[in-house]
CSV table of C-alpha atoms and ligand atoms in Angstrom, one decimal:
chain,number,residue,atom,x,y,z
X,349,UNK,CA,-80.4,209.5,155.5
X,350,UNK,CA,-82.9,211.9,157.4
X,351,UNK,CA,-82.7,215.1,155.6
X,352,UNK,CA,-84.2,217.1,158.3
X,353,UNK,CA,-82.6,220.4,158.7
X,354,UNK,CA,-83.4,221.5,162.5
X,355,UNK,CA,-84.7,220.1,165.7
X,356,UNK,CA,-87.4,222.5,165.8
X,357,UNK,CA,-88.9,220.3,163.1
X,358,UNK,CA,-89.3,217.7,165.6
X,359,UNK,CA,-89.7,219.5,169.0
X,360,UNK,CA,-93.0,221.6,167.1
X,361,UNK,CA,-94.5,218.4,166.5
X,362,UNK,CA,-96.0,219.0,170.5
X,363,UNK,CA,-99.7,219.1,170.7
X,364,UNK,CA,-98.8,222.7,172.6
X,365,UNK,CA,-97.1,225.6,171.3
X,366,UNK,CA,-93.0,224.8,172.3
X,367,UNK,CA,-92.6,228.4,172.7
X,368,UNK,CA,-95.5,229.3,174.3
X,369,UNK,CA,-98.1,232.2,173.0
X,370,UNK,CA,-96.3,235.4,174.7
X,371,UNK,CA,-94.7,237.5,172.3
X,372,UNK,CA,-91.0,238.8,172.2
X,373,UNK,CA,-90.6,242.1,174.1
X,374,UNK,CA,-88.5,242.7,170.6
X,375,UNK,CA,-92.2,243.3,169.0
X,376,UNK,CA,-93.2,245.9,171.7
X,377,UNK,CA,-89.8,247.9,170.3
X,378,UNK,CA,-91.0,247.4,166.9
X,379,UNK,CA,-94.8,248.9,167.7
X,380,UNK,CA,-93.3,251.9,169.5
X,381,UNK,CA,-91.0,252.9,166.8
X,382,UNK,CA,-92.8,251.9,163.9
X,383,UNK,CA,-96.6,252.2,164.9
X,384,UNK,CA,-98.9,249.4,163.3
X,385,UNK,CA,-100.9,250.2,160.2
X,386,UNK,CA,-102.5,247.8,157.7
X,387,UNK,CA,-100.2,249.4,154.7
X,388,UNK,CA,-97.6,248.4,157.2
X,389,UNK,CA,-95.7,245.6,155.6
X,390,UNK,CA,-94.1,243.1,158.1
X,391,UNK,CA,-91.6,240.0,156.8
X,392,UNK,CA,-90.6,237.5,160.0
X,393,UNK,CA,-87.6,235.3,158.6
X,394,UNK,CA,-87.6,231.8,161.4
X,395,UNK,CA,-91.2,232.9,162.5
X,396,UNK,CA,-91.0,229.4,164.7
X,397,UNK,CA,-94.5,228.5,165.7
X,398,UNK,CA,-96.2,232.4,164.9
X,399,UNK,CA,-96.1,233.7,168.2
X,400,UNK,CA,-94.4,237.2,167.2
X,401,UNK,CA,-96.4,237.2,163.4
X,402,UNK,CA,-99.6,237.1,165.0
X,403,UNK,CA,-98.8,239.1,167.5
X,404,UNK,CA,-98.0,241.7,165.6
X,405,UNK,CA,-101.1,241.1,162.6
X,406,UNK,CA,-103.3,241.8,165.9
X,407,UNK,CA,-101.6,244.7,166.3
X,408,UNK,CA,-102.7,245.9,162.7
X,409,UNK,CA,-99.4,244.8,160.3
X,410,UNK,CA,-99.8,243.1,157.2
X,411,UNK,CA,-97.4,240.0,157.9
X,412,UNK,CA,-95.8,237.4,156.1
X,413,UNK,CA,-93.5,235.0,158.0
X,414,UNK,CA,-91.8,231.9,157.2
X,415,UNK,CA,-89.8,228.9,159.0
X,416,UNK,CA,-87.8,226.1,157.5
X,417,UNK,CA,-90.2,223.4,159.3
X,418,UNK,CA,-93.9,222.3,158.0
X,419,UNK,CA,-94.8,221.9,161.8
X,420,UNK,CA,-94.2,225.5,162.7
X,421,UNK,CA,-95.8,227.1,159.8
X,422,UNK,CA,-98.7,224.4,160.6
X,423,UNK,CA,-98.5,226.1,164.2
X,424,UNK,CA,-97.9,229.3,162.7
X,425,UNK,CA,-101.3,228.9,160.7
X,426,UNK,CA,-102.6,227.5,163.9
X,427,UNK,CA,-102.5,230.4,165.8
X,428,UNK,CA,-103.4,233.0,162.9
X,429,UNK,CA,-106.7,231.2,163.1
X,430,UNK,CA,-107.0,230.8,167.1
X,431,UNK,CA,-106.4,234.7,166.8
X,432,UNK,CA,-108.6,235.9,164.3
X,433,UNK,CA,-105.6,237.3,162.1
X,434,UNK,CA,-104.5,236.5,158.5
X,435,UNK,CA,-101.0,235.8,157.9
X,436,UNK,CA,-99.2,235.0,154.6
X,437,UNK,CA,-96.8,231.8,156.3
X,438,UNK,CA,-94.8,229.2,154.0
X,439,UNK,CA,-91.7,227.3,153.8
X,440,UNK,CA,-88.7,228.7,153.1
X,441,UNK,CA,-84.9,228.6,153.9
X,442,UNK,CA,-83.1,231.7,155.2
X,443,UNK,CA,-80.4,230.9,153.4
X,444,UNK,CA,-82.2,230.7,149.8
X,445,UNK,CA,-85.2,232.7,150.1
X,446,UNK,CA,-86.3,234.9,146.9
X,447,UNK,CA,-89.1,237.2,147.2
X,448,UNK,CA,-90.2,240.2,144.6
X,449,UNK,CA,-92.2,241.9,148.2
X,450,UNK,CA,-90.9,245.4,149.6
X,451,UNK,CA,-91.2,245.5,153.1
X,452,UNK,CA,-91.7,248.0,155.9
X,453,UNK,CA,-89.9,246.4,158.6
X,454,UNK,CA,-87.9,243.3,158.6
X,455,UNK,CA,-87.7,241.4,161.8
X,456,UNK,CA,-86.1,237.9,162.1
X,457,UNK,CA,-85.2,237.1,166.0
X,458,UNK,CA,-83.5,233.9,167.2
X,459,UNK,CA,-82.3,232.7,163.7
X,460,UNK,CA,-79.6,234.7,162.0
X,461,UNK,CA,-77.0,231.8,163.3
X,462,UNK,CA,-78.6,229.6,160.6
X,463,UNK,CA,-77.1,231.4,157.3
X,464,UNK,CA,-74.4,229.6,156.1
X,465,UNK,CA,-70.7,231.7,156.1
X,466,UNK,CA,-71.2,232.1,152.2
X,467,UNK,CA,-74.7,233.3,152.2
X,468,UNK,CA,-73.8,236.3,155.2
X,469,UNK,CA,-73.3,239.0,152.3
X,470,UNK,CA,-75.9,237.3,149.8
X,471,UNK,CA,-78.7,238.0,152.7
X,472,UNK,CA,-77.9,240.9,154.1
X,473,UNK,CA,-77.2,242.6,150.2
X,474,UNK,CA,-81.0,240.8,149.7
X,475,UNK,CA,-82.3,242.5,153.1
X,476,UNK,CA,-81.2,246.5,151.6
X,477,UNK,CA,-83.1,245.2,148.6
X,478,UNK,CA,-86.2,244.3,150.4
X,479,UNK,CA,-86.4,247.0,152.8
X,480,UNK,CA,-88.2,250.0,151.8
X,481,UNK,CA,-86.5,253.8,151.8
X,482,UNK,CA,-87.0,254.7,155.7
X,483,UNK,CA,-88.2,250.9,156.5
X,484,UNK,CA,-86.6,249.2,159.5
X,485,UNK,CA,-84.5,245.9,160.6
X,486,UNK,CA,-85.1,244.4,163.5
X,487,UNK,CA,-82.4,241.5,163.9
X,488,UNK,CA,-80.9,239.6,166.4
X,489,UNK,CA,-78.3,236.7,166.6
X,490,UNK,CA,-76.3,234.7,169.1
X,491,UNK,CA,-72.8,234.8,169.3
X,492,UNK,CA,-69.9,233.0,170.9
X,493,UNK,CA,-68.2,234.4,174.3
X,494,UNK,CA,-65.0,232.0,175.2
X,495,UNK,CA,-66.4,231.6,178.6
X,496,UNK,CA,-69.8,230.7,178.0
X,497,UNK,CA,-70.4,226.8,177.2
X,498,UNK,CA,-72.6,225.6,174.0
X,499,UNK,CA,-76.4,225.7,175.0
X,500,UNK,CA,-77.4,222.4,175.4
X,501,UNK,CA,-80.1,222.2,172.7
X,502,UNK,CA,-77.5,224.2,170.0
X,503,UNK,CA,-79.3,222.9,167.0
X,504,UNK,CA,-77.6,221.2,164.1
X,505,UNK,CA,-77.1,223.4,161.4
X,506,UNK,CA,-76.7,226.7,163.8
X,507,UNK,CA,-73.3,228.5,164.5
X,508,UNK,CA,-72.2,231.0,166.3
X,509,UNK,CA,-71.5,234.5,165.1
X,510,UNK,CA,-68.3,236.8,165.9
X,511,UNK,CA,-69.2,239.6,168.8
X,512,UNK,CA,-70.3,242.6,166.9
X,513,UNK,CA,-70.3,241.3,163.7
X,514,UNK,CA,-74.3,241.3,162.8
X,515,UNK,CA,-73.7,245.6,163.3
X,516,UNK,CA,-71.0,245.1,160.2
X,517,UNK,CA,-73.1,244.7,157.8
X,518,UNK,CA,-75.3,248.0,157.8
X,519,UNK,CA,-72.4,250.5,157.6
X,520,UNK,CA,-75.5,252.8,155.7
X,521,UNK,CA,-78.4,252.6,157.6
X,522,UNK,CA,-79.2,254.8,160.5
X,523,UNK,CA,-78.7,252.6,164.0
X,524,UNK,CA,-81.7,252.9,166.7
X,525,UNK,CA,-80.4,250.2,169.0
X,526,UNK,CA,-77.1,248.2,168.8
X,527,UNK,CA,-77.0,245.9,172.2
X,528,UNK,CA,-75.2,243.2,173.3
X,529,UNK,CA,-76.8,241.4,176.2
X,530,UNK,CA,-75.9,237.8,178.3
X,531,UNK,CA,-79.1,236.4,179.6
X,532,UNK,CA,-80.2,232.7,181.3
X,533,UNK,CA,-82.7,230.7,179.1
X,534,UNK,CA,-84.4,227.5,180.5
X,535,UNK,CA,-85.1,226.0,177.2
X,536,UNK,CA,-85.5,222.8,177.0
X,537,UNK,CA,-85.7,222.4,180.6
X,538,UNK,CA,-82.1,222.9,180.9
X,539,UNK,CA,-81.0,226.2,182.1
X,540,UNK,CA,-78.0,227.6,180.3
X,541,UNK,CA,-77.0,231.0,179.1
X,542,UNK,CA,-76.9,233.0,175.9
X,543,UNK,CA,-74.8,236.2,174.3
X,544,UNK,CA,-77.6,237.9,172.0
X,545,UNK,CA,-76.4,240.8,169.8
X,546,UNK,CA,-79.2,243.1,168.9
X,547,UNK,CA,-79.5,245.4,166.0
X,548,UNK,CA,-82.6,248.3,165.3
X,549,UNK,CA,-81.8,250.0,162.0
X,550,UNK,CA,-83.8,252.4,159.3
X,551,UNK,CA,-82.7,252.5,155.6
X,552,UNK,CA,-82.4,256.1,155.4
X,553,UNK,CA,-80.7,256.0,151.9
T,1027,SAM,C1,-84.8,229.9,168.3
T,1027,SAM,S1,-86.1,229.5,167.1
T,1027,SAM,C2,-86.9,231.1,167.0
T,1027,SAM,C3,-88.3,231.0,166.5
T,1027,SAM,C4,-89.1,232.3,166.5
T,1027,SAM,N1,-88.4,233.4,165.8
T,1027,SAM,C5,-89.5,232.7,167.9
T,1027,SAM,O1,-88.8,233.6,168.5
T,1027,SAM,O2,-90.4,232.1,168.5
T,1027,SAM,C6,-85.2,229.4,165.6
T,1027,SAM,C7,-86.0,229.1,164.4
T,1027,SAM,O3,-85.2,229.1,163.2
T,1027,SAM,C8,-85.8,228.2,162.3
T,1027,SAM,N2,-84.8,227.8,161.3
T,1027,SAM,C9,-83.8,226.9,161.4
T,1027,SAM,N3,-83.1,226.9,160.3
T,1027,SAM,C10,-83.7,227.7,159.4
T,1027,SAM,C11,-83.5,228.1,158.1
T,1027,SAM,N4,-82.5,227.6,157.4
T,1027,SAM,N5,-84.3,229.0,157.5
T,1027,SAM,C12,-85.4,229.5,158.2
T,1027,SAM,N6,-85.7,229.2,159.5
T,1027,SAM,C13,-84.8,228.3,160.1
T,1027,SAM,C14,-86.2,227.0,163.3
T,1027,SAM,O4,-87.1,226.2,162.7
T,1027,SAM,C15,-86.8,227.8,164.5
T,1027,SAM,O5,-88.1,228.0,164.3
């Protein structure tokens, strides 16, 4: 039995980056409202193939990133290197990750719909840990609309979230942004559309 948890794991294996090298206009929000520093600690949960990570070590963060495939942290590394940036990139699970690190800002795009139902609470109790006093969350996730069909390349172990429920779970922090936006995507060559729900938030307490 294969015991391969994504797609991705298969689609990164392309000589090329799958995603491409441009960044997430996500980051640009990120830089304006938290401006880079080097005691500026970044953590980017389902960093794909690095494109954001580095993006943002060239800006000046100190960033550690990690996917659940070896060929995107293999890319991820890539890149780093292509760019001239250090990264801290490993392995790891969303749905099981442990780490002792505080962190500035926590930024995870494009991923959230891979925790399991009973690890929502565990992660986002593990997120207020991890986030310094007056750090920030950058999330997003997709979420279902009853008149919008599956993307075609919905991955195997992804599902989608309730409208407005990513905001539930930080009835403490200070919101920047909360956005719910429908948008065409043409990944995969097949062009389909998307509900995103967007989240900027500081720990102010
Ligand atoms: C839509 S892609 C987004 C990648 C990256 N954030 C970007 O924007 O380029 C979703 C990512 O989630 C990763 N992923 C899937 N399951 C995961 C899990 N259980 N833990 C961590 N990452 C996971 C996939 O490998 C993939 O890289």
């Amino acid at each position: 039995m294969s015991n391969i948890r994504t797609n991705y794991e298969k689609w990164y294996e392309c000589e090329g980056y799958y995603w491409g090298t441009e960044p997430a206009g996500f980051c640009d929000e990120l830089i304006a409202l938290c401006p880079p520093s080097k005691d500026k600690k970044v953590l980017d949960i389902g960093c794909g193939e690095g494109k954001d990570a580095v993006y943002m070590a060239s800006k000046g963060y100190s960033v550690t990133a990690f996917d659940v495939t070896e060929n995107g942290i293999k890319k991820t590394i890539r890149m780093a290197k292509e760019n001239n940036v250090e990264i801290n990139a490993y392995v790891d699970d969303i749905n099981t990750f442990e780490t002792n690190e505080k962190f500035d800002i926590v930024y995870s795009t494009g991923t959230i719909q891979y925790l399991f139902d009973e690890n929502k609470k565990p992660f986002f109790d593990k997120i207020e840990h991890i986030t310094k006093k007056n750090g920030f969350v950058f999330f997003n996730v997709f979420v279902d609309k009853p008149f919008l069909e599956l993307p075609p390349d919905w991955d195997i172990e992804e599902k989608m979230w309730k409208s407005g429920e990513l905001f539930s779970f930080f009835p403490n922090w200070k919101f920047h942004k909360i956005d719910e936006t429908i948008f065409e995507d043409n990944s995969n060559g097949i062009p389909h559309f998307h509900c995103m729900d967007t989240i900027i938030c500081e720990k102010v307490i």
